[in-house]
Amino acid sequence: MSNENTVTAAPGGFENPAGAASSHPERTTARAVLETLRGYGIDTVFGIPGTHSLEFYRPLRELGIRPITTRHEQGASYGADGWSQVRRLPGVVITTSGPGLLNSLSGAATAYAESRPMILLSPGRPVGHDFRDIGSLHETKNPSAAVNAIVGVSRRVTSAAEAVTMIHDAMRDFAHSRPRPIHIEIPLDILEAPADVPESATAPRPLGEPAPAPEADVSAAVEALAASERPVILAGGGSLAAGEHLLELAELLEAPVITTTNGKGAIPEKHRLSLGADLRLSTAHEFLRSRDALLVIGSKVGEAELWGGDITPQGPVVRVDIMRDQMLCNLTPDVEVPGNSAAVVPQLLAGLRARADAGGPGDAAGSGHVAGSGAAGDVAVAPSARTAPDLREVFDAMDEEGRTWAPELAALNETIMDVVPDDTILAGDSSQVTYMGSTTFFRAPVPHSLLYMGTYATLGYGLPAAIGAKLAAPERPVVCLVGDGALMFSIQELMTAVELGLDLPVICVDNGGYGEIRQNMVDRSIQPLGVDLVQPDWVRLAEGFGATGLPATMDTLANTVRTALETKGTSLVHLKI
């Protein structure tokens, strides 16, 4: 997380006009909270202004924070999630009380399931009005309790000091624990009252260094990896903190790297050791089972990733995770290495290099054996002596299996990926075109290049997430590629993109409704019901929003996508399959 404390103007003209004074004489709790967020580098917030949330909006111009008004609070929380992944800061959502807050919860649940940082701010009933059933505006029985059932923590605060402290604590937790969204409910009378904290209390606090693992655990992991001949690395979202050190480790071990969808791009996916993010494929399961050591970094090895597959290797499982309980989830480890991957991966590198320097293959100082490792013999193989694996055959087999699953979706993804620039950010959805196409055929050069949520698997995510990503990285191409069913969940956000003047191609793959559920019904001998949807005229719909509408066929898709990439402003490509 950024520890930036220099307040600069946010993009879009929201800096304080020259000579303008605050229109409110008091430094309110709302302002103190926003000062705290701004100190950590947050210059964009998402939400819809409401009667009770107005004081959150008063100081935004002065603080250089840009408010993004979506057309639905669900879009605000998805947009904040997309922005967060690209900016590597928590996404911030400001809602009004009651329905505004509850509308945002699908995005909060997404952040929880995918382990991403998010801060939700909402006003609440005045102090002393809790649980009063009197028909007040936006009356909700217990909103904080409702949200607390979904996020990491939700708290109704009693002072500005408590709200500010929650933000500081959250920023530290985001850096040192599994990131989970938080919600701060501020009673309306406290929100609008003078803040009971000095300005110095809102300044960013040092976040500290990433936590290393105990040396004994690192040594055990180094022994297991050094004793293997065919190690493989499974990198999840928690591995991304390791940065380039992960690639160094893979190259040192000559270990292929396969990732979860949240870990996609942990190493460049065109690198010779990358096997992409295809844990769902049986070819990947077979390959992982053939290895004699599996190093899992920052992943719960989720069921939604494996699609029922077994990846238990022939040798030891070494698991690195910032949360010890995560290491016991779904795949039993032989060696547990608790700690932040930003610190642990360099520890592993240092241990393996020291072991090699001490003697290498056959030397007493460099040898070792782990019970049940499956490695040939008891002699460790020094990293420098390892043979580079030729992964072309397994990589081609995985691609071919991906094509077999969904030939048309594979073909259209390959066509699109041949056209988009290498540094593109691709926003997907819980659409077949994403999880049976883009996850395989989009080669991510860096992390967070594919915006997706494979665990929560929500519809309507792709378009608002793409908007958030484009706001976070206006210099990078951003493309939204989703199905028609998913796009209809958030089509109103096309207006948000147009209003913001974003150069954003949206590609709608139209299979006439909910294609996967239709197939699920057929597979269960249920006559399809409720899954074939009447479609709008997508091109005219886009034009009605002020976007450019572009019809496409499979034959014209490449040229149409090129046109969309060159089009100024928002465009929608409609492809019926």
Coordinates of C-alpha atoms in Angstrom, one line a residue:
M1 CA 0.0 0.0 0.0
S2 CA 1.1 3.5 -0.8
N3 CA 2.4 5.6 2.2
E4 CA 2.2 8.8 0.1
N5 CA 1.5 11.9 2.1
T6 CA 1.7 14.6 -0.5
V7 CA -1.8 15.8 -1.5
T8 CA -2.0 16.6 -5.1
A9 CA -5.0 17.4 -7.3
A10 CA -7.0 14.5 -8.7
P11 CA -7.6 14.2 -12.4
G12 CA -10.7 15.8 -13.8
G13 CA -10.5 19.3 -12.5
F14 CA -11.5 18.7 -8.8
E15 CA -8.6 20.8 -7.4
N16 CA -9.5 23.7 -5.2
P17 CA -10.0 26.8 -7.4
A18 CA -7.4 29.5 -6.9
G19 CA -8.3 31.7 -4.0
A20 CA -11.4 29.7 -3.0
A21 CA -12.1 29.2 0.6
S22 CA -13.9 26.4 2.3
S23 CA -17.7 26.9 2.1
H24 CA -18.0 25.3 5.5
P25 CA -16.2 26.9 8.5
E26 CA -15.9 23.7 10.5
R27 CA -13.6 20.8 10.1
T28 CA -16.1 18.0 10.3
T29 CA -15.8 14.3 11.0
A30 CA -16.5 13.7 7.3
R31 CA -13.5 15.9 6.4
A32 CA -11.2 14.2 8.9
V33 CA -12.0 10.8 7.4
L34 CA -11.4 12.0 3.9
E35 CA -8.1 13.8 4.9
T36 CA -6.9 10.4 6.3
L37 CA -7.7 8.6 3.1
R38 CA -6.1 11.3 0.9
G39 CA -2.9 11.0 3.0
Y40 CA -2.6 7.4 1.9
G41 CA -2.8 8.4 -1.8
I42 CA -6.5 7.8 -2.5
D43 CA -7.6 10.4 -5.0
T44 CA -10.8 8.8 -6.3
V45 CA -14.0 7.6 -4.6
F46 CA -17.0 5.9 -6.1
G47 CA -20.7 6.3 -5.1
I48 CA -23.9 8.2 -5.6
P49 CA -24.6 11.4 -3.5
G50 CA -27.6 11.1 -1.2
T51 CA -29.4 13.3 1.3
H52 CA -27.5 11.9 4.3
S53 CA -24.1 11.7 2.6
L54 CA -23.7 15.3 1.6
E55 CA -21.0 16.1 4.1
F56 CA -18.7 13.5 2.6
Y57 CA -18.9 15.4 -0.6
R58 CA -18.3 18.9 0.8
P59 CA -14.4 18.7 1.1
L60 CA -13.7 16.6 -1.9
R61 CA -12.6 19.4 -4.2
E62 CA -10.4 21.0 -1.6
L63 CA -8.7 17.6 -0.9
G64 CA -8.2 16.8 -4.6
I65 CA -10.4 13.7 -4.5
R66 CA -12.4 13.0 -7.6
P67 CA -15.9 11.6 -7.0
I68 CA -17.1 9.1 -9.6
T69 CA -20.9 9.0 -9.8
T70 CA -22.1 5.6 -11.1
R71 CA -25.7 4.9 -12.1
H72 CA -26.1 2.2 -9.4
E73 CA -24.2 1.7 -6.1
Q74 CA -23.4 -1.9 -7.2
G75 CA -21.5 -0.3 -10.1
A76 CA -19.8 2.0 -7.6
S77 CA -18.4 -1.0 -5.6
Y78 CA -17.4 -2.9 -8.7
G79 CA -15.7 0.2 -10.1
A80 CA -13.9 0.7 -6.9
D81 CA -12.6 -2.9 -7.1
G82 CA -11.3 -2.4 -10.6
W83 CA -9.6 0.9 -9.6
S84 CA -8.1 -0.8 -6.6
Q85 CA -6.5 -3.6 -8.5
V86 CA -4.8 -1.3 -10.9
R87 CA -3.8 1.4 -8.4
R88 CA -2.8 -1.1 -5.7
L89 CA -4.7 0.9 -3.1
P90 CA -8.0 0.2 -1.4
G91 CA -11.1 1.2 -3.4
V92 CA -13.3 3.6 -1.6
V93 CA -17.1 3.6 -1.8
I94 CA -19.3 6.4 -0.4
T95 CA -23.0 5.6 -0.1
T96 CA -26.0 7.2 1.5
S97 CA -27.7 5.3 4.3
G98 CA -30.1 2.4 3.9
P99 CA -30.7 1.3 0.3
G100 CA -27.6 3.0 -1.0
L101 CA -25.4 1.0 1.3
L102 CA -27.2 -2.2 0.7
N103 CA -27.0 -1.8 -3.1
S104 CA -23.2 -1.7 -2.8
L105 CA -22.9 -5.0 -1.0
S106 CA -22.4 -7.3 -4.1
G107 CA -19.1 -5.4 -4.7
A108 CA -18.2 -5.7 -1.1
A109 CA -18.9 -9.4 -1.1
T110 CA -16.7 -9.7 -4.2
A111 CA -13.9 -8.0 -2.5
Y112 CA -14.3 -10.3 0.5
A113 CA -14.3 -13.5 -1.6
E114 CA -11.4 -12.4 -3.7
S115 CA -9.3 -11.0 -0.8
R116 CA -9.1 -7.4 -2.0
P117 CA -9.0 -4.2 0.0
M118 CA -12.1 -1.9 0.0
I119 CA -13.4 0.8 2.4
L120 CA -17.1 1.5 2.5
L121 CA -18.3 4.8 4.1
S122 CA -21.9 5.4 5.0
P123 CA -23.9 7.7 7.3
G124 CA -26.2 6.2 9.9
R125 CA -29.0 7.2 12.1
P126 CA -28.1 9.9 14.7
V127 CA -26.8 8.7 18.1
G128 CA -29.7 7.4 20.2
H129 CA -31.9 6.7 17.2
D130 CA -30.6 3.1 16.8
F131 CA -33.4 0.5 16.1
R132 CA -36.1 3.2 16.4
D133 CA -39.0 2.0 14.1
I134 CA -40.4 5.5 13.4
G135 CA -40.4 5.6 9.6
S136 CA -37.4 7.8 9.1
L137 CA -35.9 8.3 5.7
H138 CA -33.9 5.2 4.5
E139 CA -34.8 3.5 7.8
T140 CA -33.0 0.2 8.1
K141 CA -33.1 -2.0 11.2
N142 CA -29.4 -2.6 11.7
P143 CA -27.3 -1.8 8.6
S144 CA -23.9 -2.3 10.3
A145 CA -24.9 -5.8 11.4
A146 CA -26.2 -6.6 7.9
V147 CA -22.9 -5.4 6.3
N148 CA -20.8 -7.2 9.0
A149 CA -22.2 -10.5 7.8
I150 CA -20.5 -9.9 4.5
V151 CA -17.3 -7.9 5.0
G152 CA -14.2 -8.3 7.2
V153 CA -15.5 -5.8 9.8
S154 CA -18.4 -3.3 10.0
R155 CA -18.6 -0.8 12.8
R156 CA -20.9 2.0 13.8
V157 CA -18.4 4.5 15.3
T158 CA -19.1 7.0 18.0
S159 CA -16.5 9.6 17.2
A160 CA -14.3 11.1 14.5
A161 CA -11.3 9.7 16.3
E162 CA -12.7 6.2 16.1
A163 CA -13.4 6.5 12.4
V164 CA -9.9 7.8 11.6
T165 CA -8.3 5.0 13.7
M166 CA -10.3 2.4 11.8
I167 CA -8.8 3.7 8.5
H168 CA -5.3 3.7 9.9
D169 CA -5.8 0.1 11.2
A170 CA -7.4 -1.0 7.9
M171 CA -4.4 0.3 5.9
R172 CA -2.1 -1.6 8.1
D173 CA -4.2 -4.8 8.0
F174 CA -4.4 -4.5 4.2
A175 CA -0.6 -4.6 4.1
H176 CA 0.0 -7.3 6.7
S177 CA -3.0 -9.6 6.6
R178 CA -5.4 -11.1 4.1
P179 CA -7.1 -8.0 2.6
R180 CA -10.8 -7.9 3.3
P181 CA -13.3 -5.0 2.9
I182 CA -14.3 -2.9 5.9
H183 CA -17.3 -0.7 6.5
I184 CA -17.5 2.4 8.6
E185 CA -21.0 3.7 9.6
I186 CA -20.9 7.2 11.0
P187 CA -24.0 8.5 12.7
L188 CA -25.3 11.6 10.9
D189 CA -24.9 13.9 13.9
I190 CA -21.3 12.8 14.3
L191 CA -20.6 13.0 10.6
E192 CA -21.6 16.6 10.4
A193 CA -20.1 17.7 13.8
P194 CA -16.7 19.3 14.3
A195 CA -14.0 16.6 14.3
D196 CA -12.6 15.7 17.7
V197 CA -9.1 14.9 16.3
P198 CA -6.2 17.2 15.4
E199 CA -5.0 17.4 11.8
S200 CA -1.9 15.5 12.8
A201 CA -4.0 12.5 13.7
T202 CA -5.1 12.1 10.1
A203 CA -1.5 12.0 8.7
P204 CA -0.6 8.6 7.2
R205 CA 1.2 6.2 9.6
P206 CA 4.1 4.0 8.7
L207 CA 2.8 0.6 7.5
G208 CA 5.9 -1.3 8.5
E209 CA 7.9 -4.0 6.7
P210 CA 6.4 -7.2 5.4
A211 CA 6.5 -10.1 7.9
P212 CA 9.1 -12.8 7.2
A213 CA 8.6 -16.4 8.0
P214 CA 10.3 -18.2 10.9
E215 CA 13.8 -19.4 9.9
A216 CA 13.0 -23.0 10.8
D217 CA 10.0 -23.0 8.4
V218 CA 12.1 -21.4 5.6
S219 CA 14.8 -24.0 6.1
A220 CA 12.3 -26.9 5.9
A221 CA 10.9 -25.4 2.7
V222 CA 14.3 -24.9 1.2
E223 CA 15.2 -28.6 2.0
A224 CA 12.0 -29.8 0.4
L225 CA 12.5 -27.7 -2.8
A226 CA 16.2 -28.5 -3.0
A227 CA 15.5 -32.2 -2.8
S228 CA 13.0 -32.1 -5.7
E229 CA 13.9 -32.6 -9.3
R230 CA 10.6 -31.5 -10.9
P231 CA 9.1 -28.7 -8.7
V232 CA 6.2 -26.6 -9.7
I233 CA 4.8 -23.3 -8.3
L234 CA 1.2 -22.5 -7.9
A235 CA 0.9 -18.7 -7.4
G236 CA -2.3 -17.1 -6.1
G237 CA -3.3 -13.5 -5.5
G238 CA -1.2 -13.5 -2.3
S239 CA 2.0 -14.1 -4.4
L240 CA 1.7 -10.7 -6.2
A241 CA 3.4 -8.9 -3.3
A242 CA 6.6 -10.8 -4.1
G243 CA 6.9 -8.9 -7.4
E244 CA 9.9 -9.9 -9.6
H245 CA 11.3 -12.1 -6.8
L246 CA 8.8 -14.8 -7.8
L247 CA 10.2 -15.0 -11.3
E248 CA 13.7 -15.2 -9.9
L249 CA 12.6 -18.1 -7.7
A250 CA 11.0 -19.9 -10.6
E251 CA 14.1 -19.4 -12.8
L252 CA 16.4 -20.6 -10.0
L253 CA 14.4 -23.7 -9.4
E254 CA 13.5 -24.1 -13.2
A255 CA 10.0 -24.5 -11.8
P256 CA 7.0 -24.0 -14.1
V257 CA 4.5 -21.5 -12.7
I258 CA 0.7 -21.9 -12.9
T259 CA -1.5 -19.3 -11.3
T260 CA -5.0 -18.9 -10.0
T261 CA -7.1 -16.3 -11.8
N262 CA -6.3 -13.8 -9.1
G263 CA -2.6 -14.5 -9.5
K264 CA -2.8 -14.2 -13.3
G265 CA 0.3 -12.4 -14.5
A266 CA 2.3 -13.1 -11.4
I267 CA 5.1 -13.8 -13.9
P268 CA 4.7 -12.6 -17.5
E269 CA 2.5 -15.2 -19.2
K270 CA 4.7 -15.3 -22.3
H271 CA 7.7 -16.4 -20.2
R272 CA 9.0 -19.9 -21.0
L273 CA 8.1 -21.0 -17.4
S274 CA 4.5 -19.7 -17.4
L275 CA 1.6 -22.2 -17.7
G276 CA -1.0 -19.4 -17.4
A277 CA -4.1 -19.4 -15.2
D278 CA -5.7 -22.7 -16.2
L279 CA -6.1 -24.6 -13.0
R280 CA -9.6 -25.7 -14.3
L281 CA -8.2 -27.9 -17.0
S282 CA -7.6 -31.6 -16.5
T283 CA -4.3 -31.3 -18.4
A284 CA -3.1 -28.9 -15.7
H285 CA -4.3 -31.3 -13.0
E286 CA -2.3 -34.2 -14.6
F287 CA 0.8 -32.0 -14.9
L288 CA 0.7 -30.9 -11.3
R289 CA 0.2 -34.5 -10.1
S290 CA 3.3 -35.5 -12.0
R291 CA 5.6 -33.1 -10.2
D292 CA 7.7 -34.1 -7.2
A293 CA 7.2 -30.9 -5.2
L294 CA 4.4 -28.3 -5.2
L295 CA 5.1 -24.8 -3.8
V296 CA 1.8 -22.9 -3.2
I297 CA 2.2 -19.2 -2.6
G298 CA -0.7 -17.1 -1.4
S299 CA -3.7 -19.2 -2.5
K300 CA -6.5 -21.1 -0.8
V301 CA -6.5 -23.5 -3.8
G302 CA -10.2 -22.8 -4.2
E303 CA -12.7 -25.2 -5.4
A304 CA -13.9 -22.6 -8.0
E305 CA -10.5 -22.7 -9.5
L306 CA -10.0 -26.4 -9.7
W307 CA -13.4 -27.4 -11.1
G308 CA -13.2 -30.6 -9.1
G309 CA -9.7 -31.5 -10.1
D310 CA -7.0 -33.1 -7.9
I311 CA -3.5 -31.5 -8.0
T312 CA -1.8 -33.5 -5.2
P313 CA 1.8 -33.9 -6.4
Q314 CA 4.1 -37.0 -6.0
G315 CA 6.2 -35.2 -3.4
P316 CA 5.8 -32.6 -0.7
V317 CA 3.4 -29.7 -0.7
V318 CA 5.0 -26.5 0.6
R319 CA 2.5 -23.6 1.3
V320 CA 3.4 -20.0 1.9
D321 CA 0.6 -17.7 3.1
I322 CA 0.1 -14.6 5.1
M323 CA -2.6 -16.4 7.0
R324 CA -1.9 -19.7 8.6
D325 CA -5.5 -21.0 8.4
Q326 CA -5.3 -20.5 4.6
M327 CA -2.5 -23.0 4.4
L328 CA -4.8 -25.7 5.8
C329 CA -7.5 -25.1 3.2
N330 CA -8.3 -27.6 0.5
L331 CA -4.7 -29.1 0.1
T332 CA -2.8 -30.4 3.1
P333 CA 0.7 -29.0 3.4
D334 CA 3.8 -31.0 4.3
V335 CA 5.6 -27.7 5.1
E336 CA 3.9 -24.6 6.3
V337 CA 5.7 -21.2 5.8
P338 CA 3.6 -18.4 7.4
G339 CA 4.5 -14.9 6.3
N340 CA 4.1 -12.2 3.7
S341 CA 5.3 -13.4 0.2
A342 CA 7.1 -10.1 -0.2
A343 CA 9.5 -11.2 2.5
V344 CA 9.2 -15.0 2.3
V345 CA 10.0 -15.4 -1.4
P346 CA 13.4 -13.5 -0.9
Q347 CA 14.0 -15.7 2.1
L348 CA 13.5 -18.8 0.0
L349 CA 15.8 -17.4 -2.7
A350 CA 18.5 -16.6 -0.1
G351 CA 18.2 -20.1 1.4
L352 CA 18.4 -21.9 -1.9
R353 CA 21.4 -19.9 -3.1
A354 CA 23.2 -20.3 0.2
R355 CA 22.6 -24.1 0.0
A356 CA 24.0 -24.2 -3.5
D357 CA 27.0 -22.1 -2.5
A358 CA 27.7 -24.4 0.4
G359 CA 28.3 -27.4 -1.8
G360 CA 25.8 -28.2 -4.5
P361 CA 24.9 -31.7 -5.7
G362 CA 26.3 -34.5 -3.6
D363 CA 27.9 -32.3 -1.0
A364 CA 26.9 -33.0 2.5
A365 CA 26.1 -29.3 3.1
G366 CA 24.0 -29.1 0.0
S367 CA 22.1 -32.4 0.2
G368 CA 18.9 -33.3 1.9
H369 CA 15.8 -35.5 1.6
V370 CA 12.3 -34.9 2.7
A371 CA 10.3 -38.0 3.7
G372 CA 7.7 -38.8 1.0
S373 CA 9.2 -36.2 -1.4
G374 CA 9.2 -38.6 -4.3
A375 CA 12.5 -37.2 -5.4
A376 CA 14.9 -39.7 -6.9
G377 CA 17.5 -40.6 -4.3
D378 CA 18.5 -38.6 -1.3
V379 CA 20.7 -36.1 -3.0
A380 CA 19.5 -32.5 -3.5
V381 CA 19.8 -31.0 -6.9
A382 CA 21.4 -27.6 -6.7
P383 CA 19.3 -24.9 -8.5
S384 CA 22.2 -24.1 -10.8
A385 CA 22.3 -27.8 -12.0
R386 CA 18.7 -28.1 -12.9
T387 CA 17.6 -28.7 -16.5
A388 CA 15.2 -26.2 -18.0
P389 CA 11.9 -27.9 -18.6
D390 CA 10.4 -27.8 -22.1
L391 CA 6.8 -26.9 -21.5
R392 CA 5.7 -26.5 -25.1
E393 CA 3.9 -29.8 -25.2
V394 CA 2.0 -29.3 -22.0
F395 CA 1.2 -25.7 -22.9
D396 CA -0.1 -26.7 -26.3
A397 CA -2.2 -29.5 -24.7
M398 CA -3.7 -27.0 -22.2
D399 CA -4.6 -24.6 -25.1
E400 CA -6.1 -27.5 -27.1
E401 CA -8.2 -28.6 -24.1
G402 CA -9.4 -25.0 -23.7
R403 CA -10.5 -25.0 -27.4
T404 CA -12.2 -28.3 -26.9
W405 CA -14.3 -27.0 -24.0
A406 CA -15.7 -24.0 -26.0
P407 CA -14.4 -23.8 -29.6
E408 CA -16.2 -20.6 -30.6
L409 CA -15.3 -18.8 -27.4
A410 CA -11.7 -19.8 -27.8
A411 CA -11.6 -18.6 -31.4
L412 CA -13.1 -15.2 -30.7
N413 CA -10.8 -14.7 -27.7
E414 CA -7.8 -15.6 -29.8
T415 CA -8.9 -13.2 -32.5
I416 CA -9.3 -10.4 -30.0
M417 CA -6.0 -11.1 -28.3
D418 CA -4.2 -10.9 -31.6
V419 CA -5.6 -7.3 -32.0
V420 CA -5.4 -5.7 -28.6
P421 CA -2.1 -4.1 -27.5
D422 CA 0.2 -6.1 -25.2
D423 CA -0.4 -3.8 -22.2
T424 CA -4.1 -4.1 -22.3
I425 CA -6.2 -4.4 -19.2
L426 CA -9.0 -6.8 -19.9
A427 CA -12.2 -6.7 -17.7
G428 CA -14.2 -9.9 -17.7
D429 CA -17.3 -11.1 -15.9
S430 CA -18.9 -14.3 -14.7
S431 CA -19.5 -15.0 -18.4
Q432 CA -18.5 -18.1 -20.4
V433 CA -16.5 -15.9 -22.7
T434 CA -14.3 -15.0 -19.7
Y435 CA -13.9 -18.2 -17.7
M436 CA -13.9 -20.5 -20.7
G437 CA -11.9 -18.2 -23.0
S438 CA -10.1 -15.1 -21.6
T439 CA -8.6 -16.9 -18.6
T440 CA -6.8 -19.2 -21.1
F441 CA -6.1 -17.1 -24.2
F442 CA -5.4 -13.7 -22.7
R443 CA -1.6 -13.7 -21.9
A444 CA -1.3 -11.2 -19.0
P445 CA 2.1 -9.4 -19.0
V446 CA 1.7 -8.1 -15.5
P447 CA -0.6 -8.7 -12.5
H448 CA -4.1 -7.3 -12.4
S449 CA -4.3 -7.2 -16.2
L450 CA -7.4 -9.5 -16.1
L451 CA -10.1 -8.1 -13.9
Y452 CA -12.2 -11.0 -12.8
M453 CA -13.8 -12.6 -9.7
G454 CA -13.8 -16.4 -10.0
T455 CA -14.8 -17.2 -6.5
Y456 CA -17.8 -14.8 -6.0
A457 CA -18.6 -15.1 -9.7
T458 CA -20.9 -12.1 -9.9
L459 CA -22.7 -10.9 -13.0
G460 CA -22.5 -7.2 -13.9
Y461 CA -18.9 -6.8 -12.8
G462 CA -17.0 -6.3 -16.0
L463 CA -18.2 -2.9 -17.3
P464 CA -17.9 -0.9 -14.0
A465 CA -14.6 -2.7 -13.2
A466 CA -13.3 -1.6 -16.6
I467 CA -14.4 2.0 -15.8
G468 CA -12.5 1.9 -12.5
A469 CA -9.4 0.5 -14.2
K470 CA -9.4 3.1 -17.0
L471 CA -9.7 5.9 -14.4
A472 CA -6.8 4.3 -12.5
A473 CA -4.6 3.9 -15.6
P474 CA -5.8 6.3 -18.4
E475 CA -2.6 5.7 -20.3
R476 CA -3.3 1.9 -20.7
P477 CA -5.8 0.4 -23.1
V478 CA -8.7 -1.1 -21.3
V479 CA -11.2 -3.5 -23.0
C480 CA -14.4 -5.0 -21.5
L481 CA -15.2 -8.4 -22.9
V482 CA -18.4 -9.9 -21.5
G483 CA -21.6 -11.8 -22.3
D484 CA -24.9 -10.3 -23.0
G485 CA -26.5 -11.6 -19.7
A486 CA -23.7 -10.1 -17.7
L487 CA -23.7 -6.8 -19.5
M488 CA -27.5 -6.3 -18.9
F489 CA -26.8 -6.4 -15.2
S490 CA -24.8 -3.1 -15.4
I491 CA -25.7 -1.6 -18.8
Q492 CA -26.6 1.6 -17.1
E493 CA -22.9 2.2 -16.4
L494 CA -22.3 2.7 -20.1
M495 CA -23.7 6.1 -19.4
T496 CA -21.0 6.6 -16.7
A497 CA -18.3 5.7 -19.2
V498 CA -19.7 8.1 -21.8
E499 CA -20.1 10.9 -19.2
L500 CA -16.5 10.5 -18.1
G501 CA -15.3 10.6 -21.8
L502 CA -13.4 7.3 -21.4
D503 CA -11.9 5.6 -24.4
L504 CA -13.3 2.2 -23.6
P505 CA -14.3 -0.6 -26.0
V506 CA -17.0 -2.9 -24.7
I507 CA -17.3 -6.2 -26.5
C508 CA -20.7 -7.9 -26.0
V509 CA -20.8 -11.6 -26.9
D510 CA -24.4 -12.4 -27.4
N511 CA -25.5 -16.0 -27.0
G512 CA -29.1 -15.1 -26.5
G513 CA -29.3 -15.3 -22.7
Y514 CA -27.8 -17.4 -19.9
G515 CA -25.9 -19.9 -22.0
E516 CA -24.2 -21.9 -19.2
I517 CA -27.4 -22.3 -17.2
R518 CA -29.3 -23.4 -20.4
Q519 CA -26.6 -26.1 -20.8
N520 CA -26.8 -27.1 -17.1
M521 CA -30.6 -27.6 -17.6
V522 CA -30.1 -29.8 -20.7
D523 CA -27.4 -31.8 -18.8
R524 CA -30.0 -32.5 -16.1
S525 CA -32.7 -33.4 -18.6
I526 CA -34.6 -30.2 -17.7
Q527 CA -36.3 -28.5 -20.7
P528 CA -34.6 -25.0 -20.7
L529 CA -36.8 -22.5 -18.9
G530 CA -36.1 -18.8 -18.1
V531 CA -32.7 -18.7 -19.8
D532 CA -33.5 -17.6 -23.4
L533 CA -33.7 -13.8 -23.2
V534 CA -35.1 -11.2 -25.6
Q535 CA -32.2 -9.0 -26.8
P536 CA -32.2 -5.3 -27.4
D537 CA -30.8 -3.8 -30.6
W538 CA -27.4 -3.5 -29.0
V539 CA -25.9 -1.1 -31.6
R540 CA -28.8 1.3 -31.2
L541 CA -28.8 0.9 -27.5
A542 CA -25.2 2.0 -27.4
E543 CA -25.9 5.0 -29.6
G544 CA -28.8 6.0 -27.3
F545 CA -26.3 6.2 -24.5
G546 CA -24.0 8.4 -26.7
A547 CA -21.5 5.6 -27.4
T548 CA -20.5 4.3 -30.8
G549 CA -22.2 1.1 -31.7
L550 CA -20.4 -1.4 -33.9
P551 CA -21.9 -4.7 -35.2
A552 CA -19.5 -7.6 -35.8
T553 CA -19.4 -11.2 -37.0
M554 CA -16.7 -13.7 -36.5
D555 CA -15.4 -12.8 -40.0
T556 CA -15.3 -9.1 -39.2
L557 CA -14.4 -9.3 -35.5
A558 CA -10.7 -8.4 -35.8
N559 CA -11.2 -5.3 -37.9
T560 CA -14.2 -4.2 -35.8
V561 CA -12.1 -4.5 -32.6
R562 CA -9.4 -2.4 -34.2
T563 CA -12.0 0.2 -35.1
A564 CA -13.2 0.2 -31.5
L565 CA -9.7 0.7 -30.2
E566 CA -9.2 3.6 -32.5
T567 CA -12.6 5.2 -31.7
K568 CA -12.5 8.2 -29.4
G569 CA -14.8 7.7 -26.5
T570 CA -16.8 4.7 -25.4
S571 CA -17.8 2.1 -28.0
L572 CA -19.8 -1.2 -27.9
V573 CA -19.0 -4.1 -30.3
H574 CA -21.9 -6.5 -30.6
L575 CA -21.0 -10.0 -31.6
K576 CA -23.9 -12.6 -31.9
I577 CA -22.8 -16.2 -31.7

